[in-house]
XYZ file of N, CA and C in Angstrom:
762
model
N 0.832 -1.109 0.071
C -0.156 0.100 -0.019
C 0.802 1.213 0.024
N 0.966 1.722 -1.141
C 1.898 2.931 -1.457
C 1.120 4.250 -0.811
N 1.688 5.122 0.007
C 1.309 6.408 0.255
C 1.504 7.236 -0.884
N 0.454 8.178 -1.053
C 0.644 9.159 -2.237
C -0.264 10.324 -2.017
N -0.289 11.257 -2.938
C -0.969 12.416 -3.005
C -1.705 12.761 -4.167
N -2.989 13.075 -4.131
C -3.536 13.294 -5.437
C -4.233 14.461 -5.537
N -4.321 15.358 -6.692
C -4.315 16.594 -6.942
C -5.106 16.551 -8.266
N -6.124 17.733 -8.610
C -6.609 17.844 -10.153
C -7.304 16.870 -10.437
N -8.041 17.003 -11.632
C -9.018 16.271 -12.345
C -8.514 16.002 -13.717
N -9.221 14.941 -14.331
C -9.061 14.505 -15.605
C -8.348 13.161 -15.693
N -7.642 12.697 -16.870
C -7.132 11.667 -17.172
C -6.019 11.355 -16.115
N -5.719 10.317 -15.753
C -4.704 9.687 -14.656
C -3.446 9.880 -14.898
N -2.601 10.683 -14.041
C -0.903 11.052 -14.504
C -0.309 10.430 -13.080
N 0.719 9.554 -13.211
C 1.446 9.297 -11.929
C 2.802 9.633 -11.976
N 3.195 9.947 -11.099
C 4.519 10.718 -11.045
C 5.425 9.952 -9.917
N 6.664 9.426 -10.297
C 7.726 8.652 -9.310
C 8.755 9.054 -9.225
N 9.085 9.578 -8.017
C 10.150 10.412 -7.903
C 11.463 9.487 -7.722
N 12.693 10.125 -7.630
C 13.968 9.342 -7.628
C 14.494 8.780 -6.302
N 15.636 8.240 -6.260
C 16.516 7.863 -5.046
C 16.693 8.940 -4.070
N 16.355 8.633 -2.805
C 16.071 9.664 -1.884
C 14.953 10.779 -1.919
N 14.206 10.636 -2.825
C 13.323 11.540 -2.818
C 11.620 11.128 -2.355
N 10.734 11.822 -2.647
C 9.419 11.575 -2.287
C 8.367 12.290 -3.023
N 7.262 12.174 -2.880
C 6.097 12.977 -3.640
C 6.503 14.314 -3.659
N 6.900 14.789 -2.342
C 6.736 16.268 -2.393
C 7.740 16.988 -3.101
N 8.843 16.242 -3.729
C 9.811 16.946 -4.518
C 8.802 17.462 -5.903
N 7.988 16.783 -5.993
C 7.132 17.164 -7.580
C 6.027 17.866 -7.263
N 5.692 18.605 -5.998
C 4.436 19.329 -5.707
C 4.361 20.523 -6.780
N 5.439 21.287 -7.292
C 5.314 22.300 -8.269
C 4.744 21.900 -9.456
N 5.601 20.677 -9.863
C 5.243 20.164 -11.319
C 3.646 19.887 -11.396
N 3.160 19.260 -10.194
C 2.198 18.684 -10.381
C 1.109 19.673 -9.868
N 1.200 20.622 -9.434
C 0.325 21.591 -9.390
C 0.017 22.322 -10.813
N 1.213 22.440 -11.789
C 0.878 23.023 -13.011
C 0.214 21.951 -13.849
N 0.214 20.980 -13.447
C -0.483 19.628 -14.218
C -2.104 19.347 -14.083
N -2.223 19.935 -12.672
C -3.483 19.453 -12.250
C -4.769 20.028 -13.100
N -4.636 21.192 -13.950
C -5.761 21.871 -14.888
C -6.039 20.712 -15.981
N -5.269 19.802 -16.262
C -5.375 18.793 -17.160
C -5.666 17.485 -16.984
N -4.834 17.105 -15.724
C -4.778 15.385 -15.263
C -5.245 15.575 -13.775
N -5.636 14.167 -13.492
C -5.640 13.875 -12.098
C -4.356 13.203 -11.591
N -3.380 14.253 -10.960
C -2.228 13.629 -10.680
C -1.895 12.850 -9.461
N -1.386 11.596 -9.415
C -0.998 10.952 -8.301
C 0.449 10.957 -8.213
N 0.801 11.493 -7.035
C 2.167 11.552 -6.792
C 2.361 10.407 -5.632
N 3.184 9.205 -6.001
C 3.663 8.291 -5.178
C 4.994 8.228 -4.323
N 4.852 7.624 -3.445
C 6.049 7.448 -2.650
C 6.311 6.099 -2.731
N 7.620 5.680 -3.474
C 8.015 4.392 -3.766
C 8.349 3.680 -2.213
N 8.038 2.317 -2.411
C 8.957 1.593 -1.447
C 10.130 2.097 -0.517
N 10.383 2.338 0.686
C 11.405 2.825 1.636
C 11.880 4.058 1.353
N 10.578 4.654 0.995
C 10.823 6.389 0.516
C 9.325 7.136 1.177
N 9.679 8.148 1.659
C 8.307 8.982 1.981
C 7.681 8.173 3.183
N 6.365 8.286 3.039
C 5.555 7.862 3.847
C 5.356 6.318 3.697
N 5.789 5.598 2.447
C 5.124 4.342 2.150
C 6.143 3.052 3.061
N 5.378 2.190 3.008
C 6.385 0.972 4.055
C 7.468 0.564 3.563
N 8.226 0.194 4.336
C 9.679 -0.247 4.215
C 9.673 -1.932 3.782
N 10.490 -2.249 2.849
C 10.721 -3.507 2.643
C 12.082 -3.903 2.611
N 12.549 -5.090 3.097
C 13.919 -5.581 2.817
C 14.227 -5.819 1.116
N 13.285 -6.264 0.316
C 13.352 -6.150 -1.270
C 13.327 -4.830 -1.850
N 14.290 -4.615 -2.681
C 14.056 -3.290 -3.396
C 14.587 -3.428 -4.791
N 14.055 -4.331 -5.573
C 14.366 -4.305 -6.944
C 13.301 -3.687 -7.868
N 13.702 -3.379 -9.242
C 12.769 -2.654 -10.258
C 11.535 -3.610 -10.422
N 11.563 -4.818 -10.487
C 10.487 -5.837 -10.649
C 9.333 -5.382 -9.640
N 9.925 -5.683 -8.451
C 9.049 -5.457 -7.198
C 8.682 -4.184 -7.223
N 9.382 -3.031 -7.346
C 8.853 -1.675 -7.436
C 7.597 -1.686 -8.588
N 8.054 -2.044 -9.814
C 7.063 -2.104 -10.742
C 5.531 -2.660 -10.399
N 5.690 -3.867 -9.465
C 4.762 -4.479 -9.128
C 3.863 -3.450 -8.166
N 4.624 -2.981 -7.451
C 3.802 -2.163 -6.310
C 3.023 -0.954 -7.004
N 3.548 -0.223 -8.141
C 2.796 0.426 -8.816
C 1.833 -0.138 -9.612
N 1.932 -1.444 -10.087
C 0.898 -1.953 -10.906
C -0.342 -2.378 -9.778
N -0.019 -2.485 -8.658
C -1.182 -2.945 -7.589
C -1.802 -1.613 -7.239
N -0.958 -0.365 -7.087
C -1.443 0.847 -7.040
C -2.692 1.160 -7.909
N -2.205 0.869 -9.386
C -3.069 1.306 -10.524
C -4.450 0.472 -10.333
N -4.117 -0.590 -10.080
C -5.424 -1.608 -9.982
C -6.406 -1.420 -8.773
N -5.421 -0.894 -7.640
C -6.535 -0.820 -6.622
C -7.562 0.385 -6.523
N -6.776 1.689 -7.189
C -7.190 2.837 -7.632
C -8.006 2.854 -8.876
N -8.170 1.811 -9.596
C -8.722 1.515 -10.663
C -8.560 2.779 -11.803
N -7.321 3.048 -11.833
C -6.787 4.213 -12.927
C -6.715 3.220 -14.056
N -7.478 3.979 -15.227
C -7.563 3.414 -16.640
C -6.498 4.131 -17.478
N -5.511 3.421 -17.849
C -4.526 3.603 -18.664
C -3.898 5.082 -18.402
N -3.332 4.907 -17.200
C -2.419 6.282 -16.679
C -1.118 6.719 -17.878
N -1.021 7.864 -17.760
C 0.412 8.210 -18.056
C 1.364 8.094 -16.875
N 2.321 7.428 -17.031
C 3.660 7.286 -16.348
C 4.573 8.397 -16.380
N 5.034 9.342 -15.389
C 6.331 9.893 -15.411
C 7.136 9.596 -14.220
N 8.450 9.011 -14.497
C 9.407 8.913 -13.640
C 10.523 9.549 -13.707
N 11.079 9.945 -12.717
C 12.648 10.594 -12.454
C 13.762 9.464 -11.996
N 14.607 9.286 -12.603
C 15.909 8.461 -12.128
C 15.297 7.238 -11.822
N 15.614 7.045 -10.405
C 15.125 5.758 -10.091
C 13.575 5.408 -10.250
N 12.816 6.417 -9.907
C 11.210 6.154 -10.604
C 11.027 6.153 -12.169
N 11.948 6.672 -12.865
C 11.940 6.666 -14.139
C 12.580 4.878 -14.736
N 13.085 4.339 -13.811
C 13.527 2.902 -14.064
C 12.505 2.073 -13.744
N 11.531 2.681 -12.462
C 10.401 1.778 -12.265
C 9.475 1.839 -13.055
N 9.142 3.263 -13.728
C 8.225 3.252 -14.720
C 8.517 2.702 -16.180
N 9.844 2.381 -16.640
C 10.233 1.745 -17.610
C 9.862 0.230 -17.702
N 10.373 -0.147 -16.253
C 10.084 -1.649 -16.048
C 8.179 -2.090 -16.298
N 7.805 -1.252 -15.478
C 6.147 -1.210 -15.426
C 5.875 -1.509 -17.033
N 6.212 -0.575 -17.668
C 5.673 -0.019 -19.162
C 6.085 -1.510 -20.055
N 7.285 -2.124 -19.749
C 7.753 -2.745 -20.657
C 7.101 -4.409 -20.407
N 6.750 -4.556 -19.193
C 6.193 -5.744 -18.583
C 4.510 -5.849 -18.393
N 4.105 -4.462 -18.559
C 2.585 -4.442 -18.415
C 2.239 -3.341 -19.450
N 2.542 -3.333 -20.806
C 2.455 -2.456 -21.876
C 0.852 -2.134 -21.773
N -0.190 -2.892 -21.853
C -1.460 -2.376 -21.767
C -1.987 -1.729 -20.710
N -1.181 -1.628 -19.511
C -1.872 -0.510 -18.320
C -1.381 0.643 -18.784
N -0.255 1.025 -19.895
C 0.125 2.421 -19.719
C -0.106 2.758 -20.769
N -0.694 4.301 -20.634
C -1.228 5.150 -22.060
C 0.117 6.005 -22.704
N 1.012 6.159 -22.012
C 2.256 7.022 -22.383
C 3.106 7.047 -21.327
N 4.475 7.223 -21.502
C 5.421 6.970 -20.515
C 6.503 8.288 -20.638
N 6.817 8.850 -19.798
C 7.838 10.035 -19.729
C 8.844 9.739 -18.608
N 10.474 9.685 -19.181
C 11.408 9.363 -18.183
C 12.016 10.333 -18.034
N 12.496 10.747 -17.000
C 13.177 11.938 -16.924
C 14.735 11.762 -16.413
N 15.667 11.935 -17.226
C 16.990 11.977 -17.045
C 17.411 10.571 -16.450
N 17.156 9.651 -17.225
C 17.808 8.197 -16.955
C 17.524 7.335 -17.894
N 18.359 6.216 -18.268
C 18.307 5.497 -19.359
C 18.148 3.767 -18.772
N 17.751 2.953 -19.585
C 17.451 1.575 -19.029
C 19.062 0.763 -19.083
N 19.699 1.462 -18.499
C 21.165 0.860 -18.370
C 21.566 1.049 -16.812
N 23.053 0.166 -16.793
C 23.409 0.282 -15.625
C 24.096 1.404 -15.420
N 24.122 2.098 -14.371
C 24.814 3.393 -13.928
C 25.814 2.946 -12.745
N 26.805 3.980 -12.393
C 27.634 3.609 -11.283
C 27.144 4.078 -9.972
N 27.482 2.965 -9.037
C 27.061 3.235 -7.842
C 27.616 4.430 -6.794
N 27.409 5.557 -7.239
C 27.779 6.903 -6.814
C 26.965 7.253 -5.661
N 25.904 6.847 -5.172
C 25.335 7.215 -4.053
C 25.754 6.400 -2.986
N 26.552 5.084 -3.081
C 26.944 4.403 -1.836
C 27.712 5.177 -0.691
N 28.333 6.361 -1.400
C 29.066 6.922 -0.100
C 27.934 8.149 0.348
N 26.952 8.408 -0.030
C 26.120 9.451 0.261
C 25.226 8.509 1.488
N 24.569 7.279 1.074
C 24.002 6.392 2.228
C 24.735 6.162 3.322
N 26.427 5.780 3.244
C 27.231 5.624 4.203
C 26.949 6.813 5.208
N 27.264 8.043 4.659
C 27.286 9.145 5.422
C 26.008 9.558 6.227
N 24.654 9.332 5.749
C 23.561 9.296 6.297
C 23.452 8.310 7.354
N 23.918 7.024 7.229
C 24.038 6.071 8.260
C 25.031 6.417 9.254
N 25.807 7.073 8.914
C 26.849 7.239 10.130
C 26.611 8.454 11.141
N 25.590 9.171 10.481
C 25.255 10.449 11.515
C 24.802 9.738 12.859
N 25.117 10.367 13.948
C 24.833 10.163 14.940
C 23.365 10.885 15.268
N 21.947 10.173 15.030
C 21.035 10.999 15.330
C 20.742 11.273 16.511
N 21.213 10.612 17.572
C 21.142 10.715 19.140
C 21.744 11.970 19.582
N 22.673 12.294 18.732
C 23.364 13.824 19.241
C 22.649 15.009 18.158
N 21.996 14.795 17.398
C 21.260 15.838 16.592
C 19.911 16.312 17.169
N 20.219 17.840 17.318
C 19.186 18.767 17.946
C 18.601 19.547 17.020
N 19.039 19.682 16.065
C 18.308 20.475 14.770
C 18.856 19.990 13.369
N 18.059 20.468 12.463
C 18.680 20.239 11.100
C 20.026 20.846 10.619
N 20.069 21.909 11.392
C 21.269 22.454 11.210
C 22.590 21.711 11.845
N 22.139 21.306 12.894
C 23.285 20.214 13.530
C 23.669 19.225 12.523
N 22.601 18.514 11.849
C 22.776 17.251 10.944
C 23.617 17.982 9.629
N 23.147 19.146 9.135
C 23.781 19.564 7.827
C 25.285 19.712 8.290
N 25.871 20.453 9.283
C 27.001 20.714 9.562
C 27.827 19.543 9.577
N 27.285 18.460 10.531
C 28.207 17.117 10.144
C 28.325 16.610 9.104
N 27.159 16.588 8.344
C 27.238 15.857 6.802
C 28.107 16.790 5.997
N 28.326 17.784 6.135
C 29.064 18.641 5.132
C 30.690 18.089 4.744
N 30.890 17.519 5.825
C 32.385 16.961 5.605
C 32.404 15.597 4.718
N 31.356 14.912 4.688
C 31.192 13.834 3.577
C 30.313 14.380 2.307
N 29.398 15.189 2.396
C 28.658 15.609 1.409
C 28.874 17.063 1.096
N 29.971 17.662 0.623
C 30.329 18.932 0.448
C 29.185 19.661 -0.626
N 28.400 18.963 -1.269
C 27.321 19.867 -2.185
C 26.096 20.171 -1.312
N 26.003 21.706 -1.186
C 24.902 22.092 -0.130
C 23.604 21.775 -0.547
N 23.483 21.834 -2.039
C 22.096 21.521 -2.292
C 21.562 19.958 -2.378
N 22.544 19.342 -2.339
C 22.361 17.945 -2.101
C 21.935 17.492 -0.556
N 22.852 18.182 0.053
C 22.751 18.271 1.685
C 21.070 18.516 2.158
N 20.666 19.556 1.260
C 19.353 20.203 1.684
C 18.180 19.096 1.113
N 18.475 18.693 0.147
C 17.520 17.639 -0.532
C 17.640 16.612 0.333
N 18.730 15.981 0.768
C 18.802 14.789 1.675
C 18.040 14.952 2.870
N 18.158 15.973 3.508
C 17.835 16.272 4.904
C 16.266 16.434 4.829
N 15.528 16.766 3.750
C 14.197 16.702 3.677
C 13.878 15.270 4.284
N 14.452 14.268 4.532
C 14.184 12.635 4.874
C 14.327 13.019 6.534
N 14.767 13.904 6.824
C 15.178 13.870 8.332
C 14.018 14.353 9.199
N 13.018 13.510 9.886
C 11.999 14.190 10.502
C 12.013 14.231 11.998
N 11.380 14.806 12.621
C 11.519 14.843 14.101
C 10.219 14.200 14.690
N 10.328 13.202 15.881
C 9.398 12.644 16.493
C 9.530 12.843 17.994
N 8.488 12.276 18.748
C 8.875 12.712 20.006
C 9.996 12.171 20.617
N 10.845 11.099 20.252
C 12.031 10.306 20.844
C 13.217 10.850 20.179
N 12.844 12.037 19.182
C 14.367 12.588 18.506
C 13.982 12.412 16.960
N 15.137 12.652 16.407
C 15.215 12.641 14.748
C 15.314 11.245 14.159
N 14.722 10.977 13.170
C 14.788 9.748 12.376
C 14.764 10.072 11.074
N 15.294 8.948 10.476
C 14.929 9.335 8.710
C 13.839 8.442 8.567
N 13.381 8.915 7.287
C 12.201 8.263 6.747
C 12.346 7.640 5.644
N 13.624 7.473 5.167
C 13.976 6.711 4.318
C 14.735 5.453 4.946
N 14.597 4.097 4.307
C 15.043 2.998 4.779
C 16.719 2.704 4.272
N 17.380 3.317 5.193
C 18.879 3.329 4.822
C 19.521 1.875 4.578
N 19.086 1.092 5.374
C 19.694 -0.190 5.572
C 19.153 -1.055 4.041
N 17.731 -0.872 3.610
C 17.368 -1.458 2.494
C 18.282 -0.741 1.281
N 18.628 0.629 1.361
C 19.127 1.182 0.241
C 20.427 0.542 0.109
N 21.502 0.779 1.388
C 22.904 0.159 1.246
C 22.752 -1.307 0.804
N 21.692 -2.265 1.017
C 21.970 -3.915 0.692
C 21.574 -3.792 -0.768
N 20.700 -2.798 -1.450
C 20.295 -3.056 -2.590
C 20.615 -2.024 -3.864
N 22.043 -1.265 -3.434
C 22.426 -0.447 -3.968
C 23.010 -0.601 -5.407
N 23.663 -1.704 -5.402
C 23.982 -2.402 -6.710
C 22.905 -2.826 -7.569
N 21.648 -3.140 -7.152
C 20.663 -3.673 -7.778
C 20.009 -2.232 -8.522
N 20.015 -1.435 -7.377
C 19.380 0.156 -7.955
C 20.213 0.742 -9.211
N 21.350 0.525 -8.915
C 22.298 1.052 -10.196
C 21.901 0.391 -11.447
N 21.624 -0.701 -11.195
C 21.679 -1.426 -12.380
C 20.054 -1.386 -13.380
N 19.764 -2.257 -14.027
C 18.267 -2.106 -14.972
C 18.226 -3.575 -15.317
N 16.853 -4.437 -15.082
C 17.043 -5.901 -15.054
C 16.736 -6.071 -16.738
N 17.050 -7.222 -16.998
C 16.906 -7.737 -18.503
C 15.553 -7.862 -18.524
N 14.792 -7.361 -19.540
C 13.327 -7.629 -19.777
C 12.985 -8.197 -21.227
N 12.252 -9.217 -21.522
C 12.044 -9.471 -22.910
C 10.923 -8.617 -23.092
N 10.596 -8.416 -24.569
C 9.599 -7.603 -25.348
C 10.224 -5.784 -25.113
N 9.000 -5.201 -25.350
C 9.491 -3.764 -25.571
C 8.102 -3.116 -24.951
N 8.172 -1.570 -24.981
C 7.020 -0.629 -24.862
C 7.180 0.130 -26.169
N 5.881 -0.013 -26.754
C 5.848 0.702 -28.360
C 4.665 1.768 -28.205
N 4.234 2.178 -26.931
C 3.487 3.245 -26.900
C 4.337 4.244 -26.766
N 3.505 5.601 -26.772
C 4.179 6.859 -26.765
C 5.160 7.169 -25.817
N 6.223 7.468 -26.150
C 7.396 7.440 -24.757
C 8.479 8.653 -25.001
N 8.404 9.682 -23.991
C 9.517 10.629 -24.047
C 10.553 10.550 -23.048
N 11.810 10.769 -23.602
C 12.815 10.932 -22.802
C 13.287 12.203 -22.584
N 13.542 12.899 -21.227
C 14.095 14.336 -21.210
C 15.431 14.166 -20.350
N 16.261 14.799 -21.046
C 17.562 14.477 -20.349
C 17.922 16.247 -20.204
N 18.992 16.110 -19.103
C 19.739 17.279 -18.812
C 20.998 17.523 -19.611
N 21.181 18.706 -20.331
C 22.032 18.836 -21.253
C 23.300 18.711 -20.298
N 23.525 19.074 -18.992
C 24.821 18.952 -18.278
C 24.734 17.698 -17.727
N 24.014 16.869 -17.693
C 23.890 15.525 -17.082
C 24.424 14.399 -17.651
N 25.000 13.513 -17.168
C 25.735 12.139 -17.806
C 24.757 11.173 -17.843
N 23.544 11.203 -17.225
C 22.860 10.078 -17.126
C 22.322 9.370 -18.173
N 21.938 10.298 -19.419
C 21.498 9.724 -20.754
C 22.432 10.243 -21.658
N 23.398 9.290 -22.298
C 24.363 9.667 -22.959
C 24.041 9.303 -24.370
N 24.762 9.580 -25.477
C 24.493 9.117 -27.021
C 24.668 7.682 -27.082
N 25.341 7.172 -26.249
C 25.680 5.724 -26.744
C 24.424 4.772 -25.881
N 23.695 5.529 -25.146
C 22.437 4.771 -24.708
C 21.561 4.860 -25.677
N 21.266 5.750 -26.689
C 20.091 6.007 -27.544
C 19.703 4.673 -28.246
N 20.893 3.765 -28.602
C 20.200 2.661 -29.241
C 19.453 1.620 -28.401
N 19.730 1.744 -27.085
C 19.080 0.761 -26.216
C 17.782 1.331 -26.236
N 17.693 2.626 -25.819
C 16.425 3.225 -25.637
C 15.509 3.071 -26.898
N 15.970 3.275 -28.283
C 15.035 2.887 -29.245
C 14.910 1.530 -29.265
N 15.550 0.651 -28.829
C 15.121 -0.854 -29.258
C 14.060 -1.158 -28.294
N 14.250 -0.740 -27.004
C 13.168 -1.070 -25.772
C 11.751 -0.114 -25.816
N 11.988 1.083 -26.527
C 11.013 2.152 -26.612
C 11.047 2.382 -28.149
N 10.542 1.783 -28.908
C 10.789 1.990 -30.596
C 9.759 3.351 -30.973
N 9.033 3.807 -30.270
C 7.852 4.966 -30.416
C 8.696 6.177 -29.649
N 10.029 5.959 -29.081
C 10.306 7.165 -28.125
C 10.937 8.312 -28.904
N 10.865 9.455 -28.120
C 11.445 10.695 -28.814
C 12.490 11.101 -27.362
N 13.579 11.901 -27.895
C 14.636 12.156 -26.868
C 14.614 13.690 -26.970
N 14.391 14.146 -25.987
C 14.596 15.689 -25.919
C 15.663 16.262 -24.792
N 16.488 17.099 -25.178
C 17.459 17.655 -24.219
C 17.283 19.237 -23.745
N 17.234 19.160 -22.559
C 17.264 20.832 -21.519
C 18.589 21.228 -21.375
N 18.887 22.264 -22.460
C 20.197 22.884 -22.153
C 20.460 23.408 -20.761
N 21.756 23.410 -20.371
C 22.243 24.064 -19.160
C 21.408 23.557 -17.883
N 20.835 22.127 -18.033
C 19.955 21.397 -16.929
C 21.023 20.460 -16.345
N 21.093 20.057 -15.272
C 21.593 18.713 -14.736
C 20.488 17.632 -14.376
N 20.604 16.782 -13.642
C 19.938 15.580 -13.180
C 18.478 15.998 -12.548
N 18.546 16.850 -11.955
C 17.322 17.516 -11.385
C 16.517 18.648 -12.185
N 16.817 18.425 -13.807
C 16.068 19.413 -14.421
C 14.926 19.828 -14.409
N 13.830 18.997 -13.821
C 12.593 19.637 -13.439
C 12.542 20.673 -12.402
N 13.408 20.719 -11.361
C 13.436 21.726 -10.684
C 14.365 23.111 -11.004
N 15.364 22.604 -11.844
C 16.300 23.722 -12.150
C 15.640 24.541 -13.435
N 14.988 23.803 -14.376
C 14.225 24.486 -15.459
C 12.752 23.898 -15.606
N 12.123 24.529 -14.734
C 10.719 23.837 -14.696
C 9.714 24.434 -15.952
N 10.168 25.373 -16.517
C 9.572 26.112 -17.743
C 9.419 25.253 -18.675
N 11.148 25.156 -19.068
C 11.409 24.372 -20.165
C 11.045 22.831 -19.947
N 10.805 22.102 -18.708
C 10.584 20.827 -18.641
C 9.161 20.747 -18.902
N 8.202 21.638 -18.481
C 6.825 21.795 -18.481
C 6.430 21.871 -20.079
N 7.323 22.635 -20.739
C 7.408 22.899 -22.222
C 7.376 21.742 -23.169
N 8.433 20.945 -22.922
C 8.480 19.403 -23.550
C 7.461 18.586 -23.167
N 7.093 18.549 -21.562
C 6.137 17.636 -21.351
C 4.730 17.937 -22.000
N 4.105 19.133 -22.309
C 3.067 19.347 -22.593
C 3.362 19.458 -24.581
N 4.372 19.656 -25.039
C 4.332 19.431 -26.442
C 4.610 17.681 -26.767
N 4.692 16.811 -25.629
C 4.801 15.455 -26.100
C 3.224 15.042 -25.514
N 2.616 15.497 -24.566
C 1.267 15.028 -24.131
C 0.127 15.480 -24.834
N 0.292 16.456 -25.564
C -0.806 17.108 -26.402
C -1.427 16.239 -27.496
N -0.406 15.655 -28.307
C -1.053 14.715 -29.490
C -1.348 13.407 -28.667
N -0.852 13.151 -27.798
C -1.249 11.815 -26.959
C -2.743 11.979 -26.440
N -3.018 13.218 -25.866
C -4.504 13.178 -25.377
C -5.197 13.200 -26.496
């Protein structure tokens, strides 16, 4: 049973966040889409307010979303996924193509990436939560291992305060145990031939030219768009350009 936020009315559109993220990261984009769509922002397993599981592979997470679609009786939703959420969306579309009206994949390809986030998970796990009195305390300590301030602020959205003190709302143990699997992508038979948009950041290295042949084979009806001067979180860095590409793609689909 995945936690989610629903806003707007119209055809269903599901948004899947990336690693260390949650449904709240997509609030601004979702707000812009509510005039045309019933937007469902989902917390994937081990993230946000959704349940924790030891297992965390893309087939299991795709089945989570399939169950969500069936539970809420969503007819042919559009799937939009960023990074890890993009891989979940791709796995679901290839395995259950009849369920998906269209697919939008944000800055990720159906390939294995490096395990660059292993050090981030280690730093978060090493933080002594018993000694943390404020987010500022946590950010100061994390700055030694995570020098990128914007990344630290993003990660610290997962640090929440309860009566007993601060806790992480992401399952760091499961992330650590499954990091190699999360960096990969499963070998899947078949393809998804429905309308597919890949949007990549011009300054990002997650979707490279060498990946395009793999994308075309698995998603033969796909188009690939690049947003210049944007990184991996292109929807936050260039929301206007991102929404333009989204509308450009979805208008003929609708």
